[in-house]
Short mmCIF file of C-alpha atoms and ligand atoms in Angstrom, two decimals:
data_model
loop_
_atom_site.label_atom_id
_atom_site.label_comp_id
_atom_site.label_asym_id
_atom_site.label_seq_id
_atom_site.Cartn_x
_atom_site.Cartn_y
_atom_site.Cartn_z
CA UNK A 416 44.68 55.15 38.35
CA UNK A 417 46.86 57.62 39.77
CA UNK A 418 49.99 56.84 38.46
CA UNK A 419 51.46 54.73 35.74
CA UNK A 420 55.06 53.08 35.04
CA UNK A 421 57.12 56.29 34.35
CA UNK A 422 54.89 58.83 37.06
CA UNK A 423 57.57 60.13 39.53
CA UNK A 424 56.69 60.88 43.05
CA UNK A 425 59.67 63.57 45.39
CA UNK A 426 60.01 61.29 48.71
CA UNK A 427 63.30 60.39 50.44
CA UNK A 428 64.40 64.36 49.17
CA UNK A 429 64.67 62.22 45.87
CA UNK A 430 62.53 62.03 42.63
CA UNK A 431 61.73 58.27 42.50
CA UNK A 432 59.64 56.50 40.67
CA UNK A 433 56.08 56.15 42.06
CA UNK A 434 56.02 52.04 41.48
CA UNK A 435 58.90 52.07 43.40
CA UNK A 436 58.37 53.73 46.29
CA UNK A 437 56.94 51.65 49.59
CA UNK A 438 57.23 52.54 53.49
CA UNK A 439 58.04 51.72 56.55
CA UNK A 440 55.85 49.55 58.40
CA UNK A 441 55.72 50.87 61.26
CA UNK A 442 54.95 54.77 61.61
CA UNK A 443 52.32 56.43 63.69
CA UNK A 444 51.32 57.77 60.22
CA UNK A 445 50.24 54.88 58.79
CA UNK A 446 48.65 53.10 62.27
CA UNK A 447 47.24 56.37 63.62
CA UNK A 448 46.59 58.39 61.19
CA UNK A 449 49.51 60.55 62.19
CA UNK A 450 50.90 62.82 59.60
CA UNK A 451 49.86 66.63 57.81
CA UNK A 452 49.15 66.75 54.25
CA UNK A 453 47.86 69.50 51.77
CA UNK A 454 45.86 69.35 48.49
CA UNK A 455 46.80 71.61 45.86
CA UNK A 456 46.19 72.09 42.41
CA UNK A 457 47.85 73.56 39.28
CA UNK A 458 46.95 75.00 36.20
CA UNK A 459 47.48 75.85 32.72
CA UNK A 460 47.71 80.08 32.13
CA UNK A 461 49.57 81.54 29.41
CA UNK A 462 51.88 81.92 31.22
CA UNK A 463 52.42 78.15 31.62
CA UNK A 464 51.39 76.34 34.93
CA UNK A 465 50.88 78.24 37.63
CA UNK A 466 50.29 76.46 40.80
CA UNK A 467 47.23 78.37 42.64
CA UNK A 468 47.82 80.15 45.56
CA UNK A 469 50.67 78.37 46.54
CA UNK A 470 52.19 80.31 49.32
CA UNK A 471 49.26 79.63 51.80
CA UNK A 472 49.17 75.85 51.15
CA UNK A 473 52.59 75.40 51.56
CA UNK A 474 52.72 77.87 55.42
CA UNK A 475 49.17 75.79 56.50
CA UNK A 476 50.94 72.59 55.54
CA UNK A 477 54.63 73.62 57.71
CA UNK A 478 51.96 74.98 60.40
CA UNK A 479 49.73 71.93 60.04
CA UNK A 480 52.99 69.68 60.94
CA UNK A 481 55.12 72.43 64.29
CA UNK A 482 50.63 72.21 65.18
CA UNK A 483 51.47 67.95 65.41
CA UNK A 484 54.30 68.01 66.76
CA UNK A 485 56.17 66.61 63.22
CA UNK A 486 59.58 67.71 62.73
CA UNK A 487 59.84 69.43 59.10
CA UNK A 488 62.46 71.94 57.61
CA UNK A 489 61.30 72.96 54.81
CA UNK A 490 61.00 76.84 53.69
CA UNK A 491 57.50 77.60 51.03
CA UNK A 492 59.85 78.58 49.12
CA UNK A 493 61.32 75.34 48.56
CA UNK A 494 58.78 73.12 48.40
CA UNK A 495 57.39 75.11 45.90
CA UNK A 496 59.78 74.96 43.42
CA UNK A 497 60.07 71.19 43.96
CA UNK A 498 55.83 71.12 43.07
CA UNK A 499 57.02 73.00 40.27
CA UNK A 500 59.49 70.35 39.92
CA UNK A 501 57.49 67.65 40.08
CA UNK A 502 55.29 68.46 37.49
CA UNK A 503 58.03 69.28 35.40
CA UNK A 504 59.50 66.32 35.62
CA UNK A 505 55.45 64.85 34.85
CA UNK A 506 54.90 67.33 31.84
CA UNK A 507 51.74 67.31 33.78
CA UNK A 508 49.69 71.60 33.65
CA UNK A 509 46.44 70.53 35.33
CA UNK A 510 46.84 68.97 37.97
CA UNK A 511 45.72 67.87 41.19
CA UNK A 512 49.20 67.88 43.82
CA UNK A 513 49.39 65.55 46.64
CA UNK A 514 52.08 66.56 49.55
CA UNK A 515 52.14 64.46 52.61
CA UNK A 516 54.34 64.41 56.02
CA UNK A 517 55.16 60.95 57.45
CA UNK A 518 57.22 60.42 60.51
CA UNK A 519 60.01 57.71 60.89
CA UNK A 520 59.07 54.38 61.90
CA UNK A 521 57.88 54.35 65.72
CA UNK A 522 55.49 53.32 67.54
CA UNK A 523 55.36 54.84 70.60
CA UNK A 524 52.56 57.62 70.66
CA UNK A 525 54.90 60.13 71.18
CA UNK A 526 55.55 62.87 68.91
CA UNK A 527 57.51 62.17 65.61
CA UNK A 528 61.45 62.45 65.73
CA UNK A 529 61.73 62.47 61.35
CA UNK A 530 59.53 63.73 59.07
CA UNK A 531 59.82 62.34 55.05
CA UNK A 532 58.05 64.42 52.35
CA UNK A 533 56.02 62.81 49.89
CA UNK A 534 54.83 64.95 46.98
CA UNK A 535 52.19 63.49 45.07
CA UNK A 536 50.84 64.63 41.15
CA UNK A 537 48.51 63.34 38.70
CA UNK A 538 46.37 64.48 35.89
CA UNK A 539 42.60 66.18 36.68
CA UNK A 540 39.98 68.81 35.29
CA UNK A 541 36.53 68.77 37.80
CA UNK A 542 34.37 68.05 34.54
CA UNK A 543 32.19 65.53 37.15
CA UNK A 544 32.00 68.10 39.21
CA UNK A 545 29.62 69.83 35.87
CA UNK A 546 26.49 68.90 38.55
CA UNK A 547 24.41 70.61 41.29
CA UNK A 548 25.47 68.14 44.33
CA UNK A 549 22.21 66.68 46.77
CA UNK A 550 23.41 66.57 49.62
CA UNK A 551 22.26 65.45 53.11
CA UNK A 552 22.51 66.50 56.05
CA UNK A 553 25.38 63.33 58.08
CA UNK A 554 24.81 61.43 61.11
CA UNK A 555 28.01 62.24 62.29
CA UNK A 556 30.11 65.18 63.79
CA UNK A 557 32.68 67.30 62.62
CA UNK A 558 34.92 65.93 65.22
CA UNK A 559 35.28 68.30 68.37
CA UNK A 560 37.88 71.04 68.49
CA UNK A 561 39.22 69.84 71.84
CA UNK A 562 39.85 67.44 70.76
CA UNK A 563 41.98 67.74 67.51
CA UNK A 564 43.84 71.01 65.91
CA UNK A 565 40.90 71.11 63.59
CA UNK A 566 41.84 74.50 61.71
CA UNK A 567 45.28 71.98 60.36
CA UNK A 568 45.20 69.40 57.87
CA UNK A 569 45.97 65.71 59.34
CA UNK A 570 45.14 63.14 58.39
CA UNK A 571 43.78 61.17 60.83
CA UNK A 572 40.63 63.78 60.22
CA UNK A 573 40.03 62.25 57.55
CA UNK A 574 38.92 59.36 59.66
CA UNK A 575 35.86 61.37 59.64
CA UNK A 576 35.19 62.47 57.04
CA UNK A 577 35.20 58.59 55.38
CA UNK A 578 32.60 57.86 57.41
CA UNK A 579 30.36 60.93 56.67
CA UNK A 580 30.49 61.23 53.02
CA UNK A 581 30.15 56.83 52.82
CA UNK A 582 26.59 57.98 54.63
CA UNK A 583 26.00 60.22 52.39
CA UNK A 584 26.22 58.13 49.40
CA UNK A 585 25.01 54.83 50.53
CA UNK A 586 21.87 56.38 50.86
CA UNK A 587 21.71 58.98 47.30
CA UNK A 588 23.38 61.90 47.67
CA UNK A 589 26.40 63.35 46.75
CA UNK A 590 27.62 64.54 49.75
CA UNK A 591 27.33 64.91 53.43
CA UNK A 592 26.80 68.40 55.80
CA UNK A 593 28.27 67.99 58.62
CA UNK A 594 27.03 69.78 61.19
CA UNK A 595 29.55 70.91 64.85
CA UNK A 596 28.94 69.44 68.11
CA UNK A 597 26.00 72.55 68.99
CA UNK A 598 24.20 71.45 66.09
CA UNK A 599 25.79 74.27 63.82
CA UNK A 600 26.36 74.21 59.99
CA UNK A 601 30.40 73.53 59.71
CA UNK A 602 31.71 71.78 56.18
CA UNK A 603 31.41 68.86 53.86
CA UNK A 604 33.94 66.14 54.40
CA UNK A 605 36.06 68.11 52.68
CA UNK A 606 34.64 71.06 51.50
CA UNK A 607 33.32 74.60 52.90
CA UNK A 608 30.09 76.17 52.92
CA UNK A 609 28.17 79.04 51.76
CA UNK A 610 24.92 79.21 51.15
CA UNK A 611 22.63 82.33 49.46
CA UNK A 612 19.33 84.48 50.67
CA UNK A 613 18.59 88.22 49.43
CA UNK A 614 22.08 88.84 47.66
CA UNK A 615 24.09 88.03 50.96
CA UNK A 616 26.19 84.95 51.65
CA UNK A 617 26.14 83.07 54.73
CA UNK A 618 29.59 80.40 55.89
CA UNK A 619 30.21 78.79 58.91
CA UNK A 620 32.32 80.98 61.19
CA UNK A 621 35.80 79.39 62.61
CA UNK A 622 35.74 77.11 64.75
CA UNK A 623 34.72 73.58 63.40
CA UNK A 624 35.60 73.82 60.41
CA UNK A 625 39.07 73.63 57.98
CA UNK A 626 39.63 77.78 57.45
CA UNK A 627 39.76 77.25 53.78
CA UNK A 628 42.24 78.97 50.74
CA UNK A 629 39.45 78.92 48.77
CA UNK A 630 36.70 80.56 51.74
CA UNK A 631 38.93 83.67 51.71
CA UNK A 632 39.76 83.65 48.35
CA UNK A 633 35.59 83.74 48.72
CA UNK A 634 35.44 86.47 50.53
CA UNK A 635 37.98 88.22 47.86
CA UNK A 636 36.48 87.84 45.26
CA UNK A 637 33.17 88.77 46.67
CA UNK A 638 35.01 91.81 48.60
CA UNK A 639 35.84 92.73 44.42
CA UNK A 640 32.53 92.02 43.25
CA UNK A 641 30.52 93.76 46.94
CA UNK A 642 28.34 90.93 47.35
CA UNK A 643 28.01 90.81 51.27
CA UNK A 644 29.18 88.03 52.67
CA UNK A 645 28.86 87.24 56.21
CA UNK A 646 30.82 84.21 58.68
CA UNK A 647 28.48 83.43 61.56
CA UNK A 648 27.33 81.03 63.17
CA UNK A 649 23.65 78.94 61.85
CA UNK A 650 21.47 75.47 61.98
CA UNK A 651 20.65 73.61 59.21
CA UNK A 652 17.48 74.12 59.41
CA UNK A 653 18.53 78.61 58.20
CA UNK A 654 20.27 77.33 54.87
CA UNK A 655 17.08 74.85 53.94
CA UNK A 656 15.11 76.26 50.25
CA UNK A 657 17.24 79.68 50.28
CA UNK A 658 18.02 81.18 47.38
CA UNK A 659 21.99 79.12 46.24
CA UNK A 660 24.22 77.40 47.56
CA UNK A 661 27.56 76.12 46.70
CA UNK A 662 30.70 73.56 48.60
CA UNK A 663 33.91 75.19 47.81
CA UNK A 664 37.20 74.17 48.72
CA UNK A 665 40.59 73.88 46.84
CA UNK A 666 39.77 69.93 44.33
CA UNK A 667 36.07 71.05 44.24
CA UNK A 668 36.29 75.03 43.75
CA UNK A 669 33.12 76.61 43.46
CA UNK A 670 30.00 73.62 43.61
CA UNK A 671 26.78 74.70 43.99
CA UNK A 672 24.06 72.74 45.19
CA UNK A 673 20.84 71.32 43.97
CA UNK A 674 19.63 70.52 47.24
CA UNK A 675 19.83 70.19 51.52
CA UNK A 676 18.02 66.73 52.78
CA UNK A 677 15.13 67.05 49.47
CA UNK A 678 14.54 70.41 49.53
CA UNK A 679 15.62 72.71 46.88
CA UNK A 680 17.45 75.35 46.87
CA UNK A 681 15.14 78.06 45.60
CA UNK A 682 16.96 80.41 42.53
CA UNK A 683 17.88 79.55 38.94
CA UNK A 684 22.01 79.21 39.25
CA UNK A 685 22.66 81.68 36.66
CA UNK A 686 20.80 84.31 38.48
CA UNK A 687 23.11 84.45 41.78
CA UNK A 688 25.21 86.45 43.03
CA UNK A 689 26.62 82.96 43.91
CA UNK A 690 27.14 82.50 40.24
CA UNK A 691 29.14 85.27 39.55
CA UNK A 692 31.51 83.42 42.40
CA UNK A 693 31.35 80.74 40.62
CA UNK A 694 32.84 82.78 37.53
CA UNK A 695 35.50 84.85 39.06
CA UNK A 696 36.39 81.42 40.60
CA UNK A 697 36.88 80.35 37.71
CA UNK A 698 38.79 82.85 36.06
CA UNK A 699 40.98 84.16 38.54
CA UNK A 700 42.55 80.42 39.28
CA UNK A 701 44.06 80.23 35.56
CA UNK A 702 45.41 83.98 35.59
CA UNK A 703 48.89 84.09 36.32
CA UNK A 704 48.84 88.04 37.87
CA UNK A 705 46.25 87.20 40.83
N1 PMP B 1381 37.04 72.07 54.95
C1 PMP B 1381 37.53 70.28 54.71
C2 PMP B 1381 37.00 69.22 55.52
C3 PMP B 1381 39.04 70.24 53.84
O1 PMP B 1381 39.60 68.61 53.45
C4 PMP B 1381 39.50 70.91 52.21
C5 PMP B 1381 39.95 70.20 51.65
N2 PMP B 1381 41.78 70.96 52.32
C6 PMP B 1381 38.47 72.50 52.69
C7 PMP B 1381 37.04 71.70 54.38
C8 PMP B 1381 39.25 73.15 52.19
O2 PMP B 1381 40.60 73.14 51.37
P1 PMP B 1381 40.74 73.98 50.66
O3 PMP B 1381 40.04 75.86 49.66
O4 PMP B 1381 42.08 74.89 51.38
O5 PMP B 1381 41.09 73.21 49.91
#
């Protein structure tokens, strides 16, 4: 479903067929989750295909590699150019792009010796996220920031995300709300979170979260729309029963939340500041000038 016989990927310096690309089995990335990656989206705009926030995503990829001592020498411009080439070769416009940096064969626990860049893409639209999500407080916590570079997007971190997301699904919810080690709200398995009270938006401060590029875009939109927004630490109880809440991330965009632990958010979505932010975001991703 991610690729067919014709799909091209970028791997080891050239464009090759997805079905023919393979990796060594003796690598730290496969065994220990020692890889860094990104999740990026491209959109059809009036002026053609546009990768939203390409610079921010590729700067973060390079920073993630640096924090993990993974040697990686592509520039942000090179990565962006290769991604446009990949989209063009596959004839994709609205797509999800998955860059991944993996390490050469080495089974030791020392730093990566050489890395390979993998660029994958598949067609994507967000139709399935139109519904509001019912979420539950996870019994799993986010990784301890003393144990990981939580601001880096590292493969191994997502084992925690899988546990949290699957637990929520097994219990009949759409997604998990995951707390930090102090019991404060952190984020979901793969998105940041905001809630709204009396016209003000609140979102967890940095510390145990991946500070998302969409979260940053929400700040920009709020500043343009004069919507007050506060970064702070709060418990799930403070969020329960709020006027509204949403998850935000590159893949999720801005998705409204229905309830937390079966306690509904109370305001009609159309009457909230959150809905204005959602609409502004949807517009923004398709505007080339921004
Ligand atoms: N938190 C986590 C754990 C994520 O995986 C993501 C998705 N990358 C986000 C937040 C949102 O980040 P962004 O807006 O940069 O996609």
